[in-house]
Each structure stands twice: as structure tokens, then as C-alpha cells.
Coordinates of C-alpha atoms and ligand atoms in Angstrom, one line a residue:
M1474 CA -7.2 10.1 17.8
S1475 CA -6.2 7.3 20.0
T1476 CA -2.8 6.0 21.1
E1477 CA -4.0 4.9 24.5
G1478 CA -3.6 1.3 25.1
S1479 CA -0.5 1.5 22.9
T1480 CA 1.5 -1.6 23.1
E1481 CA 4.6 -0.2 21.4
N1482 CA 6.8 -0.7 24.4
N1483 CA 5.4 -3.9 25.6
P1484 CA 3.7 -5.9 22.9
S1485 CA 2.7 -8.8 25.2
Q1486 CA 0.6 -6.7 27.6
D1487 CA -2.8 -5.6 26.5
F1488 CA -6.0 -6.7 28.2
I1489 CA -6.6 -9.6 25.8
R1490 CA -3.1 -10.9 26.0
E1491 CA -3.3 -10.7 29.8
I1492 CA -6.4 -12.9 29.7
V1493 CA -4.8 -15.4 27.3
H1494 CA -1.6 -15.7 29.4
G1495 CA -3.8 -16.0 32.5
D1496 CA -5.7 -18.9 31.0
L1497 CA -2.4 -20.6 30.1
A1498 CA -1.0 -20.1 33.5
S1499 CA -4.0 -21.4 35.3
G1500 CA -4.1 -24.5 33.1
K1501 CA -7.5 -23.7 31.7
H1502 CA -6.0 -24.2 28.3
N1503 CA -2.8 -25.9 27.2
E1504 CA -2.9 -24.5 23.8
I1505 CA -4.3 -21.2 22.6
V1506 CA -6.5 -21.4 19.5
T1507 CA -7.8 -18.2 17.8
R1508 CA -9.4 -17.5 14.5
F1509 CA -9.7 -14.8 11.9
P1510 CA -13.2 -15.1 10.4
P1511 CA -13.8 -12.9 7.4
E1512 CA -16.9 -13.0 5.4
P1513 CA -15.9 -13.4 1.8
N1514 CA -18.0 -10.5 0.5
G1515 CA -15.2 -8.0 -0.1
Y1516 CA -11.5 -7.4 0.1
L1517 CA -9.7 -7.0 3.4
H1518 CA -8.9 -3.6 4.6
I1519 CA -6.5 -2.0 7.2
G1520 CA -9.2 -2.6 9.9
H1521 CA -9.1 -6.3 9.2
A1522 CA -5.3 -6.1 9.6
K1523 CA -5.8 -5.1 13.2
S1524 CA -7.8 -8.2 13.8
I1525 CA -5.4 -10.4 11.8
C1526 CA -2.4 -9.1 13.7
L1527 CA -4.2 -9.7 17.0
N1528 CA -5.5 -13.2 16.2
F1529 CA -2.4 -14.5 14.4
G1530 CA -0.1 -12.6 16.7
V1531 CA -1.6 -14.1 19.9
A1532 CA -1.3 -17.6 18.4
E1533 CA 2.3 -17.0 17.3
E1534 CA 3.4 -15.6 20.7
T1535 CA 1.9 -18.5 22.6
K1536 CA 2.9 -21.2 20.1
G1537 CA -0.7 -21.9 19.6
R1538 CA -2.6 -21.8 16.4
C1539 CA -4.9 -19.5 14.4
H1540 CA -7.5 -20.6 12.0
L1541 CA -8.4 -18.7 8.9
R1542 CA -12.1 -19.3 8.7
F1543 CA -14.4 -18.1 5.9
D1544 CA -17.6 -17.1 7.5
D1545 CA -19.5 -18.0 4.3
T1546 CA -23.1 -18.2 5.6
N1547 CA -24.6 -15.4 3.5
P1548 CA -24.4 -16.8 -0.1
A1549 CA -26.0 -13.8 -1.8
R1550 CA -23.0 -11.5 -1.4
E1551 CA -20.2 -14.0 -1.4
D1552 CA -17.8 -15.0 -4.0
T1553 CA -14.6 -17.1 -4.5
E1554 CA -12.8 -14.0 -5.9
Y1555 CA -13.0 -12.7 -2.4
V1556 CA -11.8 -16.0 -0.9
D1557 CA -8.7 -15.9 -3.0
A1558 CA -8.0 -12.3 -2.4
I1559 CA -8.3 -12.8 1.4
K1560 CA -5.9 -15.7 1.4
Q1561 CA -3.4 -13.6 -0.6
D1562 CA -3.7 -10.7 1.8
V1563 CA -3.2 -12.7 5.0
E1564 CA -0.1 -14.4 3.5
W1565 CA 1.2 -11.0 2.3
L1566 CA 1.0 -9.7 5.9
G1567 CA 3.3 -12.6 6.8
F1568 CA 0.9 -15.0 8.6
T1569 CA 0.3 -18.6 8.0
W1570 CA -2.9 -20.3 9.1
H1571 CA -3.1 -23.7 10.7
E1572 CA -3.8 -26.5 8.2
Q1573 CA -6.2 -25.5 5.4
P1574 CA -8.5 -22.6 5.6
F1575 CA -11.7 -23.5 7.3
Y1576 CA -15.2 -22.7 6.0
A1577 CA -18.3 -22.2 8.1
S1578 CA -20.1 -23.9 5.2
D1579 CA -18.3 -27.1 5.9
Y1580 CA -20.2 -27.2 9.1
F1581 CA -23.7 -26.8 7.6
D1582 CA -24.6 -30.5 8.4
R1583 CA -23.4 -30.2 12.0
L1584 CA -25.0 -26.8 12.5
Y1585 CA -28.3 -28.4 11.2
G1586 CA -27.8 -31.2 13.8
Y1587 CA -27.3 -28.7 16.6
A1588 CA -30.4 -26.8 15.6
Q1589 CA -32.4 -30.1 15.7
E1590 CA -30.9 -30.7 19.1
L1591 CA -32.2 -27.4 20.4
I1592 CA -35.7 -28.2 18.9
R1593 CA -35.6 -31.6 20.7
Q1594 CA -34.8 -29.8 24.0
G1595 CA -37.8 -27.4 23.4
K1596 CA -35.4 -24.5 22.9
A1597 CA -36.1 -23.7 19.3
Y1598 CA -39.2 -23.5 17.2
V1599 CA -40.3 -22.8 13.6
C1600 CA -42.0 -19.4 13.4
D1601 CA -44.2 -18.3 10.5
L1602 CA -44.1 -14.6 11.2
S1603 CA -42.9 -12.5 8.3
A1604 CA -39.8 -10.3 8.7
E1605 CA -42.0 -7.3 9.4
A1606 CA -44.1 -9.1 11.9
F1607 CA -41.0 -10.3 13.6
M1608 CA -39.6 -6.8 13.9
Q1609 CA -43.0 -5.5 15.1
T1610 CA -43.3 -8.0 17.9
R1611 CA -39.7 -7.8 19.0
G1612 CA -40.4 -4.8 21.3
T1613 CA -38.0 -1.9 21.9
P1614 CA -35.2 -1.4 24.4
T1615 CA -37.8 -0.1 26.9
R1616 CA -40.8 -2.3 26.0
A1617 CA -40.9 -6.1 26.1
G1618 CA -41.6 -8.1 23.0
E1619 CA -44.6 -10.4 22.4
N1620 CA -44.4 -14.1 22.1
S1621 CA -44.8 -15.5 18.6
P1622 CA -48.1 -17.4 18.1
H1623 CA -45.9 -20.3 17.0
R1624 CA -43.8 -20.4 20.1
D1625 CA -45.4 -23.4 21.6
R1626 CA -45.4 -25.7 18.6
G1627 CA -44.6 -29.3 19.6
V1628 CA -41.2 -30.8 19.1
E1629 CA -42.3 -33.3 16.4
E1630 CA -44.1 -30.6 14.4
N1631 CA -41.0 -28.3 14.6
L1632 CA -38.7 -31.1 13.5
I1633 CA -40.9 -31.9 10.5
L1634 CA -41.3 -28.2 9.6
F1635 CA -37.6 -27.5 9.9
E1636 CA -36.8 -30.5 7.7
S1637 CA -39.2 -29.2 5.1
M1638 CA -37.6 -25.7 5.3
R1639 CA -34.3 -27.4 4.6
R1640 CA -35.7 -29.2 1.5
G1641 CA -36.9 -26.0 0.1
E1642 CA -40.6 -26.6 0.5
F1643 CA -41.4 -23.1 1.7
D1644 CA -40.8 -19.7 0.1
D1645 CA -37.9 -17.4 1.1
G1646 CA -38.9 -15.4 4.2
S1647 CA -42.0 -17.4 5.0
K1648 CA -40.5 -19.2 8.0
T1649 CA -37.6 -19.0 10.4
L1650 CA -36.2 -21.2 13.1
R1651 CA -36.0 -19.2 16.3
A1652 CA -34.3 -19.8 19.6
K1653 CA -36.8 -19.9 22.5
I1654 CA -35.3 -17.7 25.1
D1655 CA -37.1 -14.7 26.5
M1656 CA -39.2 -12.1 24.7
A1657 CA -39.0 -9.8 27.7
S1658 CA -35.2 -9.9 28.0
P1659 CA -33.6 -6.5 28.4
N1660 CA -31.1 -7.7 25.7
I1661 CA -33.0 -7.6 22.4
H1662 CA -30.7 -10.2 21.0
L1663 CA -32.1 -12.7 23.5
R1664 CA -35.7 -12.1 22.4
D1665 CA -36.2 -15.4 20.5
P1666 CA -33.6 -14.5 17.8
A1667 CA -33.7 -16.2 14.4
L1668 CA -31.2 -19.1 14.0
Y1669 CA -32.0 -20.0 10.4
R1670 CA -33.7 -18.3 7.5
I1671 CA -34.9 -19.7 4.1
R1672 CA -32.8 -18.5 1.2
K1673 CA -33.0 -20.2 -2.1
V1674 CA -29.7 -18.9 -3.3
T1675 CA -26.8 -20.9 -4.8
H1676 CA -23.8 -21.0 -2.4
H1677 CA -20.3 -20.6 -3.9
R1678 CA -19.2 -23.8 -2.2
T1679 CA -22.3 -25.9 -1.4
G1680 CA -24.2 -25.1 -4.5
D1681 CA -28.0 -25.7 -4.2
A1682 CA -27.7 -28.3 -1.4
W1683 CA -29.3 -26.0 1.1
A1684 CA -32.4 -23.9 1.0
I1685 CA -31.8 -22.6 4.5
Y1686 CA -28.8 -20.8 5.9
P1687 CA -27.7 -20.3 9.5
M1688 CA -27.7 -16.8 11.0
Y1689 CA -24.4 -15.3 11.9
D1690 CA -25.0 -15.6 15.7
F1691 CA -25.7 -19.3 15.4
A1692 CA -23.0 -20.2 13.0
H1693 CA -20.2 -18.2 14.5
C1694 CA -20.2 -19.5 18.1
L1695 CA -20.7 -23.1 16.9
S1696 CA -18.0 -22.8 14.3
D1697 CA -15.7 -21.6 17.2
A1698 CA -16.7 -24.5 19.4
I1699 CA -16.4 -27.1 16.6
E1700 CA -12.8 -25.9 15.9
G1701 CA -11.8 -25.8 19.5
I1702 CA -11.3 -22.0 19.5
T1703 CA -10.3 -20.9 23.0
H1704 CA -10.6 -17.1 22.6
S1705 CA -12.9 -15.6 20.1
L1706 CA -11.7 -12.1 19.6
C1707 CA -14.1 -9.7 17.9
T1708 CA -15.1 -6.1 17.7
L1709 CA -17.2 -4.2 20.2
E1710 CA -20.4 -4.3 18.3
F1711 CA -20.6 -8.0 19.3
E1712 CA -20.5 -7.3 23.0
V1713 CA -24.3 -7.3 23.1
H1714 CA -24.4 -10.6 21.1
R1715 CA -22.2 -12.3 23.7
P1716 CA -25.1 -13.5 25.9
L1717 CA -26.6 -15.2 22.9
Y1718 CA -23.2 -16.7 21.9
D1719 CA -22.9 -18.1 25.4
W1720 CA -26.5 -19.3 25.6
I1721 CA -26.3 -21.3 22.4
L1722 CA -23.1 -23.0 23.4
E1723 CA -24.3 -23.8 26.9
Q1724 CA -27.4 -25.6 25.7
L1725 CA -25.4 -28.1 23.6
D1726 CA -23.3 -31.0 24.3
L1727 CA -19.9 -29.5 23.3
P1728 CA -16.4 -30.0 24.7
R1729 CA -15.6 -27.8 27.7
P1730 CA -14.2 -25.3 28.3
L1731 CA -16.3 -23.4 25.8
P1732 CA -14.7 -20.7 23.6
R1733 CA -14.7 -17.3 25.3
Q1734 CA -15.7 -14.2 23.3
I1735 CA -13.7 -11.0 24.1
E1736 CA -14.4 -7.7 22.4
F1737 CA -12.0 -4.9 21.4
A1738 CA -12.5 -1.6 19.6
R1739 CA -12.4 -1.7 15.9
L1740 CA -10.0 0.5 14.0
N1741 CA -11.5 3.7 12.6
L1742 CA -9.1 5.7 10.5
G1743 CA -9.3 9.3 9.4
Y1744 CA -10.0 10.4 5.8
T1745 CA -11.3 7.0 4.7
V1746 CA -14.3 4.6 5.0
M1747 CA -13.9 1.1 6.2
S1748 CA -17.2 -0.5 5.6
K1749 CA -17.0 -3.2 2.9
R1750 CA -20.4 -2.1 1.6
K1751 CA -19.2 1.4 1.0
L1752 CA -15.9 0.3 -0.4
L1753 CA -17.8 -1.9 -2.8
Q1754 CA -19.9 1.0 -3.8
L1755 CA -16.8 3.1 -4.6
V1756 CA -15.6 0.2 -6.8
Q1757 CA -19.0 -0.3 -8.5
D1758 CA -19.5 3.4 -9.2
G1759 CA -16.0 3.8 -10.7
D1760 CA -15.0 6.3 -8.1
V1761 CA -11.8 4.3 -7.7
D1762 CA -10.1 1.9 -10.1
G1763 CA -11.0 -1.4 -8.4
W1764 CA -10.5 -2.9 -5.0
D1765 CA -6.7 -2.5 -5.3
D1766 CA -6.7 1.1 -6.3
P1767 CA -3.7 2.6 -4.4
R1768 CA -6.1 5.1 -2.7
M1769 CA -8.2 2.4 -1.1
P1770 CA -7.7 1.4 2.5
T1771 CA -7.7 -2.2 1.4
L1772 CA -4.6 -4.4 1.9
S1773 CA -4.4 -5.0 -1.9
G1774 CA -4.6 -1.2 -2.5
L1775 CA -2.0 -0.5 0.1
R1776 CA 0.2 -3.2 -1.3
R1777 CA -0.1 -1.9 -4.9
R1778 CA 0.7 1.6 -3.6
G1779 CA 4.0 0.3 -2.2
V1780 CA 3.2 0.0 1.5
T1781 CA 5.2 -2.8 3.2
P1782 CA 3.5 -5.5 5.3
Q1783 CA 6.0 -4.7 8.1
A1784 CA 4.7 -1.1 8.2
I1785 CA 1.1 -2.3 8.6
R1786 CA 2.1 -4.8 11.3
H1787 CA 4.0 -2.1 13.2
F1788 CA 1.1 0.3 12.9
C1789 CA -1.2 -2.4 14.4
Q1790 CA 1.2 -2.9 17.2
R1791 CA 1.3 0.9 17.8
I1792 CA -2.4 1.5 18.0
G1793 CA -2.8 -1.2 20.6
L1794 CA -6.1 -2.6 21.9
T1795 CA -8.8 -0.7 23.8
K1796 CA -12.4 -1.1 24.9
F1797 CA -13.6 2.1 23.4
N1798 CA -14.2 3.3 19.9
A1799 CA -12.1 6.2 18.7
L1800 CA -10.7 7.6 15.5
T1801 CA -7.1 6.9 14.7
D1802 CA -5.1 9.7 13.1
I1803 CA -4.1 8.6 9.6
A1804 CA -0.8 10.4 10.2
L1805 CA 0.2 7.5 12.5
L1806 CA -0.3 5.0 9.6
E1807 CA 1.6 7.3 7.3
H1808 CA 4.4 7.6 9.9
S1809 CA 4.7 3.8 10.1
I1810 CA 4.8 3.6 6.3
R1811 CA 7.6 6.2 6.1
E1812 CA 9.5 4.6 8.9
D1813 CA 9.7 1.2 7.2
L1814 CA 10.3 2.6 3.7
N1815 CA 13.1 4.8 5.1
R1816 CA 14.7 1.6 6.3
C1817 CA 14.3 -0.5 3.2
A1818 CA 13.9 1.7 0.1
L1819 CA 17.0 2.4 -2.0
R1820 CA 17.6 6.0 -2.9
V1821 CA 17.4 7.1 -6.5
M1822 CA 16.8 10.3 -8.5
G1823 CA 13.9 11.2 -10.6
V1824 CA 12.4 14.4 -11.9
L1825 CA 8.7 14.7 -11.9
R1826 CA 8.2 18.0 -13.7
P1827 CA 11.3 18.4 -15.8
L1828 CA 13.0 21.6 -16.8
K1829 CA 15.9 21.2 -19.2
V1830 CA 19.3 22.7 -18.3
V1831 CA 22.1 23.0 -20.9
I1832 CA 25.6 23.2 -19.3
E1833 CA 27.4 25.4 -21.7
N1834 CA 31.0 24.8 -20.4
L1835 CA 30.8 21.1 -21.2
P1836 CA 31.3 19.6 -24.7
E1837 CA 28.3 18.3 -26.7
D1838 CA 29.4 14.6 -26.2
Y1839 CA 30.4 14.9 -22.6
V1840 CA 29.7 11.8 -20.5
E1841 CA 31.0 11.3 -17.0
M1842 CA 30.1 8.5 -14.5
L1843 CA 29.5 9.7 -10.9
E1844 CA 29.1 7.5 -7.9
A1845 CA 25.9 7.7 -5.8
I1846 CA 25.2 5.8 -2.6
N1847 CA 22.1 3.6 -2.5
H1848 CA 21.3 4.0 1.2
P1849 CA 22.8 6.5 3.6
E1850 CA 22.4 4.2 6.6
K1851 CA 23.2 1.0 5.0
P1852 CA 26.7 0.9 3.5
E1853 CA 26.2 -2.7 2.6
E1854 CA 23.7 -1.6 -0.1
G1855 CA 26.6 -0.2 -2.0
S1856 CA 26.6 2.4 -4.7
R1857 CA 25.7 2.9 -8.3
Q1858 CA 27.0 4.9 -11.3
L1859 CA 25.0 8.0 -12.4
V1860 CA 25.5 9.4 -15.9
F1861 CA 26.3 13.1 -16.0
S1862 CA 26.2 15.0 -19.3
R1863 CA 25.8 18.4 -20.9
E1864 CA 22.0 18.3 -20.8
I1865 CA 20.2 17.5 -17.7
Y1866 CA 16.7 17.9 -16.2
I1867 CA 16.0 19.5 -12.9
E1868 CA 12.6 19.9 -11.2
T1869 CA 10.7 22.9 -12.6
D1870 CA 10.0 24.3 -9.1
D1871 CA 13.7 24.1 -8.1
F1872 CA 14.1 27.2 -10.3
M1873 CA 12.5 30.6 -9.7
E1874 CA 13.1 33.6 -11.8
D1875 CA 12.0 36.0 -9.2
P1876 CA 12.4 34.1 -5.9
P1877 CA 11.5 35.2 -2.4
K1878 CA 14.3 35.8 0.1
K1879 CA 14.7 32.3 1.6
F1880 CA 14.7 30.4 -1.7
F1881 CA 17.9 28.4 -1.7
R1882 CA 17.5 26.6 -4.9
L1883 CA 18.4 27.9 -8.4
Q1884 CA 17.8 31.5 -9.6
P1885 CA 19.2 33.7 -12.3
G1886 CA 22.9 34.1 -11.6
G1887 CA 22.6 31.9 -8.6
E1888 CA 24.3 28.6 -7.7
V1889 CA 23.1 25.3 -6.4
R1890 CA 24.7 22.0 -5.7
L1891 CA 23.7 19.1 -8.0
R1892 CA 23.4 16.0 -5.8
Y1893 CA 26.5 13.8 -6.2
A1894 CA 27.9 16.2 -8.8
Y1895 CA 29.0 19.8 -9.4
I1896 CA 27.9 23.2 -8.3
L1897 CA 25.7 24.6 -11.1
K1898 CA 25.3 28.3 -11.9
C1899 CA 22.3 29.6 -13.9
E1900 CA 23.6 31.9 -16.7
E1901 CA 20.5 32.5 -18.8
V1902 CA 16.8 31.8 -18.9
I1903 CA 15.3 30.8 -22.2
K1904 CA 11.6 31.5 -22.8
D1905 CA 9.1 30.7 -25.5
A1906 CA 7.0 33.3 -27.4
D1907 CA 4.4 33.3 -24.5
G1908 CA 7.0 34.0 -21.9
N1909 CA 7.1 30.5 -20.4
I1910 CA 10.5 29.3 -19.2
V1911 CA 11.5 26.4 -21.4
E1912 CA 15.2 25.9 -20.7
L1913 CA 18.1 27.2 -18.7
R1914 CA 21.6 27.8 -19.8
A1915 CA 24.1 27.1 -17.1
S1916 CA 27.7 26.4 -16.2
I1917 CA 29.4 24.2 -13.7
D1918 CA 32.3 24.8 -11.5
P1919 CA 34.5 21.9 -12.8
E1920 CA 36.5 21.6 -9.5
S1921 CA 33.5 21.4 -7.3
K1922 CA 32.7 17.7 -7.4
R1923 CA 34.0 15.2 -4.9
G1924 CA 37.8 15.2 -4.8
G1925 CA 38.0 18.5 -6.7
A1926 CA 39.8 21.7 -5.6
T1927 CA 36.6 23.5 -4.7
S1928 CA 34.6 20.5 -3.5
A1929 CA 34.3 22.0 -0.1
R1930 CA 32.8 25.2 -1.4
K1931 CA 29.4 25.7 0.2
V1932 CA 26.2 26.7 -1.5
K1933 CA 22.9 26.8 0.3
G1934 CA 20.8 24.3 -1.8
T1935 CA 21.2 20.8 -3.2
I1936 CA 18.9 19.6 -5.9
H1937 CA 18.3 16.3 -7.7
W1938 CA 18.7 15.9 -11.5
V1939 CA 18.9 13.4 -14.2
S1940 CA 21.0 13.3 -17.5
A1941 CA 18.5 14.2 -20.3
S1942 CA 19.6 11.7 -22.9
H1943 CA 20.0 8.8 -20.4
A1944 CA 16.8 9.3 -18.5
V1945 CA 14.0 6.8 -18.5
D1946 CA 10.6 8.3 -19.4
A1947 CA 7.9 7.3 -16.9
E1948 CA 4.5 8.0 -15.6
V1949 CA 4.2 8.8 -12.0
R1950 CA 1.0 8.9 -10.0
L1951 CA 0.8 11.1 -6.9
Y1952 CA -1.8 10.3 -4.2
D1953 CA -3.6 12.3 -1.6
R1954 CA -6.2 11.2 0.9
L1955 CA -9.3 9.7 -0.6
F1956 CA -11.7 12.0 1.3
T1957 CA -11.5 15.7 2.0
Q1958 CA -12.8 15.3 5.6
E1959 CA -11.5 13.3 8.5
E1960 CA -14.8 11.5 9.2
P1961 CA -16.6 11.0 5.8
D1962 CA -19.0 8.6 7.6
A1963 CA -20.2 11.1 10.2
Q1964 CA -21.9 13.5 7.8
K1965 CA -25.0 15.5 8.5
E1966 CA -28.3 14.3 7.1
G1967 CA -28.6 14.1 3.3
K1968 CA -24.8 14.4 2.8
D1969 CA -23.4 11.3 1.2
Y1970 CA -19.9 10.3 2.0
R1971 CA -19.3 10.1 -1.7
S1972 CA -19.8 13.9 -2.0
L1973 CA -16.7 14.2 0.1
L1974 CA -14.4 12.3 -2.3
N1975 CA -11.2 14.3 -2.8
P1976 CA -11.1 15.2 -6.5
D1977 CA -7.3 15.6 -6.3
S1978 CA -6.7 12.2 -4.7
M1979 CA -4.7 11.1 -7.7
V1980 CA -2.6 13.3 -10.0
K1981 CA -1.0 11.6 -13.1
L1982 CA 2.3 13.0 -14.3
E1983 CA 3.1 11.6 -17.7
G1984 CA 6.4 13.2 -18.7
C1985 CA 8.6 12.2 -15.8
K1986 CA 12.3 11.6 -16.3
L1987 CA 14.0 9.0 -14.0
E1988 CA 17.6 8.0 -13.6
A1989 CA 18.6 5.2 -16.0
S1990 CA 18.7 2.4 -13.3
L1991 CA 14.9 2.7 -13.0
G1992 CA 14.4 1.3 -16.5
E1993 CA 14.8 -2.1 -15.0
A1994 CA 12.7 -1.6 -11.9
S1995 CA 10.8 -4.8 -11.3
D1996 CA 7.3 -4.9 -10.1
Q1997 CA 6.7 -3.8 -6.5
T1998 CA 10.2 -2.5 -6.0
R1999 CA 10.2 0.4 -3.7
Y2000 CA 12.5 3.4 -3.9
Q2001 CA 13.0 6.7 -2.3
F2002 CA 13.2 9.4 -5.0
E2003 CA 15.5 11.8 -3.3
R2004 CA 13.6 14.9 -1.9
L2005 CA 10.3 13.6 -3.3
G2006 CA 9.1 10.7 -1.3
Y2007 CA 8.8 6.9 -1.6
F2008 CA 7.7 5.3 -4.9
C2009 CA 6.8 1.9 -6.1
A2010 CA 7.0 0.4 -9.6
D2011 CA 3.8 -1.0 -10.8
Q2012 CA 3.8 -3.3 -13.9
Q2013 CA 0.1 -3.9 -13.7
S2014 CA -0.4 -0.3 -14.8
N2015 CA 2.4 -0.3 -17.4
Q2016 CA 0.5 -0.4 -20.7
D2017 CA 2.6 1.0 -23.5
G2018 CA 6.0 -0.1 -22.1
K2019 CA 6.5 3.1 -20.2
P2020 CA 7.1 2.3 -16.5
V2021 CA 4.5 3.5 -14.0
F2022 CA 5.4 4.4 -10.5
H2023 CA 3.1 5.2 -7.6
R2024 CA 4.1 7.6 -5.0
T2025 CA 3.4 5.6 -1.8
I2026 CA 4.0 8.7 0.4
S2027 CA 5.8 12.0 0.5
L2028 CA 8.7 12.6 2.9
R2029 CA 6.9 15.1 5.1
D2030 CA 6.0 13.4 8.4
S2031 CA 3.4 15.3 10.3
W2032 CA 3.2 12.7 13.0
A2033 CA 6.9 12.7 13.8
K2034 CA 6.9 16.5 13.8
A2035 CA 3.9 16.7 16.1
K2036 CA 5.6 14.3 18.5
G2037 CA 9.1 15.7 17.9
Ligands
LIG2608 P1 -18.1 -4.9 7.3 O1 -19.0 -4.5 8.5 O2 -17.5 -3.8 6.6 O3 -18.8 -5.8 6.4 P2 -17.1 -6.9 8.8 O4 -16.7 -6.6 10.2 O5 -18.4 -7.5 8.7 O6 -17.0 -5.7 7.9 P3 -15.8 -9.4 8.4 O7 -15.4 -10.0 7.2 O8 -16.9 -10.0 9.2 O9 -16.1 -7.9 8.1 O10 -14.6 -9.2 9.4 C1 -13.7 -10.2 9.8 C2 -13.1 -9.9 11.1 O11 -12.4 -8.7 11.0 C3 -14.1 -9.8 12.2 O12 -13.7 -10.5 13.3 C4 -14.2 -8.3 12.5 O13 -14.4 -8.1 13.8 C5 -12.8 -7.8 12.1 N1 -12.9 -6.5 11.7 C6 -13.6 -5.9 10.6 N2 -13.4 -4.6 10.6 C7 -12.5 -4.3 11.6 C8 -12.0 -3.0 12.0 N3 -12.3 -1.9 11.4 N4 -11.1 -3.1 13.0 C9 -10.8 -4.2 13.6 N5 -11.3 -5.4 13.3 C10 -12.2 -5.5 12.2
LIG2609 MG1 -19.0 -9.3 9.7

């Protein structure tokens, strides 16, 4: 669990912003240019949000710019579906990119030219070693690698071979273009790394124009340089790649100053997985209902569940930036979600597991309108009218026939306050032939509502309710964490993270009864159902005309409690 490096109190001061501001102050740069470079091979998740908030945030704060760049150099796994979803998610978080999105594939011609330039300088060569031979001759962290037998090919031959690779004259995997650096370097990434590989795969943007594709390390630094990126902010795994990043740029005739790569710790969050490969597998295996399943840590899943973009941005600000990998407590994300929903969600009443109560001292056709406020801290949100009548529903577990001592809700002969309404007394419990409670008979104290003679009379509990004949039928889905263990990734041998999926991560309740105003809930509207949590309407799931609500989160805040 990590809150160190938290920037909550001072958002402009983390080690990256310090460098950026230093570079502005010293005049190294007049304008800060950052980029967010997703590979379009999956949907964005909450970890990406950390990088988005950092890159777009730094640009916003310094009045610079941030590019959205699709790092689309690996055609086999990429798709335009992902491109569209990524754009939607970045916009949803509230950021706008500079000009149009950029694509690494737009630079394929220039990258090819830079590769030729390295060949001409004698700093790159075509190598015929197979992938296995390449790995075998690479050495280990403690043993130097061996030079490729093709390392000393002449420039002309290399240029011709490279051009033939490009035209598709060789089979996949039969040749690579490698940088000529140092097979004995202590940094394995500098041991003549591959710059290009042959891949006869159709690209989602360039079609079949290319039979070769640049490697990440080659494409990334040069895309940064081509776009004039000043600070290339990436996660810690790339620290060991930085010498190669710098080496490639230094060899070439590029505008100075060159982009500077700075690494920060990626977000790891408890009770979930964050690798796109694993998330894709959950989708493909049907363990979840698509990338935007409300249990997924994807931005589309969080959105569908009812999480606000402000909550995610605030969370990213809270976790701050550090240089060491750690696990962030999911309770902190949940806390940020509750905090924002508490601010913006209007209050309503809904009963998830209904128990009918017949109020015997009211006439059959009794109808009364009662006023309920929409938000306790925001008088400007006004109030609404609730229908009260002879038959109402209360929550099944707000009644106990044989309660323990400190049970302050309803019990036989006991009283409870109905929220915004009267004091209710349980007169009789009706059961079916099997002894299950099916209905309660009750009475109200007619003077106990607001303005009445006994309105100040105190009873211990207050419960929510809805009028039976006016309620809206709805389906409500309750969610729990997707995995049963905090670190599903860190399992002992042989144990797959999928074996740790929480079988109760979703509970569907079909017979819920909600107050009448929710019949018109528009898509994505967020509410607090009093006493039950925050809920969000989802028209995508609404199939037979019955509204569907997701519970975004319950009201219980373990983070605030722990800190309280
Ligand atoms: P995966 O390893 O799951 O495929 P990735 O890191 O390859 O994810 P990219 O699409 O390359 O995914 O990520 C785009 C950007 O988001 C990168 O700059 C990467 O550093 C950043 N990023 C990805 N995951 C995280 C994370 N968990 N925390 C912070 N930044 C992240
Ligand atoms: Mg990546």
C-alpha cells in the first residue's frame, strides 16, 4: 500500500514536475510537450489513467501540449476498435489532445530512413540469426554475448538486404535489422538489439505496405523526437531501456535538445489484474461480460459502473508519483469514488429485497404526497414529491422477528421511523404455509410526520421505503471485487489468477422496487439510494424495458474509517 509521494496537498510538486519546471526555468524548453502513447491492443485501464493524468496534467499545468499517440507498431494484436475506445476514454477523463491523434505508423517512412542512416554510419546491420540463435548468443547478465557472424556486413550489402526485407522478399523471422552497439555491454538491451523484424501481417492503418515493422525501442524514441516531445514519461520497466533510447537518438541528426525519458512507478491495484493480456483473456473466456463489464478495472468498465471521471482524476492525484513499485490499496480508489458521488449524486429511495407492509389504519385508496430533499448538502438541488400510500415495501432485512439486542429497525410490536414520513409500528407478521414471512401488518402514528403533533417523538431507527403501487420495478446488480485475493498476479506456481476469480463478484437482484422518479432515469445518471450506496442507471443492459441499475459502490468507507 502506498501513499508516499502523495501530491494531494501540493499537486505541482513531485519529482517529475520538479524536473519539468526546472527545464522551463532554465530556458532548456519554452514549451513542454508530453505524450500518452497507448498501444491499440486493448482497452485502457485505471493504470493508464495514472499515465494520462500525468502526461496531460503536466501539459495543462505548464500551458504546453500533450499528444495522444497510438503506438501501433505491432499489427498482429492491434485493431481500430481499440483506437476508438481509447479516444473515447481519454476524452471521458476530461482531457483533450493537441491536434489530431498521432500514430507511430505515420512515421514508418521516416523510421525506415533513420534505420538506413544508421546502416550508412555502420551502426546497424542485417542479421540472419533465427530468434533462438539470437537469444542464445545474447549472453546473460553475468556473461557477455557473442558477436553475430553477420555483424561486419558491408554498408552496401546491408542497405540492399534491408530494402529486400522491406519488400517482403524474406520469410518472417528469417532476418532482423540490429543496432551495432556492444555485445559485452552489462546492459543486455545494448547488446545489438533488434530494430526491425519481418512480419507479413496486414496493419490496421498501413495495410500491406510494409513487410517489416520497427521494434518498440526504435519506434518509440524516434516518434518522441519527430514530435518534439520534451519529456517522455514512462513506467519503471523502461529504465533499463533508457540507454538504448538515448543511444539511438544521439546517433541521428535530430533537433536538439533531445527528448528526455523519465520513469515512474506504475499503478498496481489490489484485487485486480492490470495486464491487457490478462484482461483480454477474461473477456475471451467469458469470465466477464466484455471489456466494459462493470467489474473490470478498465475505464469503460468503471464508467459503466457509475464511477465519475473526477473520482479517477482525484485518485491519480492522491497516489502521487514515486520511483518504486508498490501495491495501492483498492480502498483508496473506492474512497475517491464515494467522495465524488457523495458530492454529486442525488438521493432517492429504492428497496432491493422488498417486504410488503400493509398499513391498516389508512384507507385503501389513501395517497399522500410527501416532500423529500434531493441532496442534504446542496439546497439548490431542491426537493421532490414521494407518494405515500397504504401499502409500502421496506427492505426485508430491516425487519427481524426475533432480533438481537441492538437491532433498532422493525420488530414485532416495535416502531421505526419511515424516512420523510411517519413512525410505523409492526402489528402482525403474516407467514406462508412454510413459515416464511410474506407480509407485515402495521399502523402509523398519524401525527408523527413533519409538522404533526408528535413529529418530535424519537424512535431509534429510520428506514427507507417505497409506495407499493407507485414503485418502479427494476433489476439491480451488486458488485464485489473481481478477485478474492489482493494480489491475484503473485500466485504460487501452478495457480492461475483465474482460479482466484470471485464467484460472487456480481449479484443480480431482479425484483427491486424503486421510487417512481427513477422510472425516468436517463442513462448514466448516478444516485445515492439512501442507506444502500451509489447506483447508476444503465440503458445498455435494459432489455425488456425494465430499468437496470449498477451499484457503483456501497456506503461503507473502510479507507476513511482507517484514516479517521
Ligand atoms: P500491458 O503491459 O498491459 O500491455 P502497456 O504498458 O503495454 O500495458 P501501453 O498501451 O503500452 O500498455 O501503455 C500506454 C502507456 O500507459 C505507457 O506509457 C505505459 O507506461 C502507461 N501505463 C500502462 N500501464 C500502466 C500502469 N499500471 N500504471 C501507470 N502507467 C501505465
Ligand atoms: Mg506497452
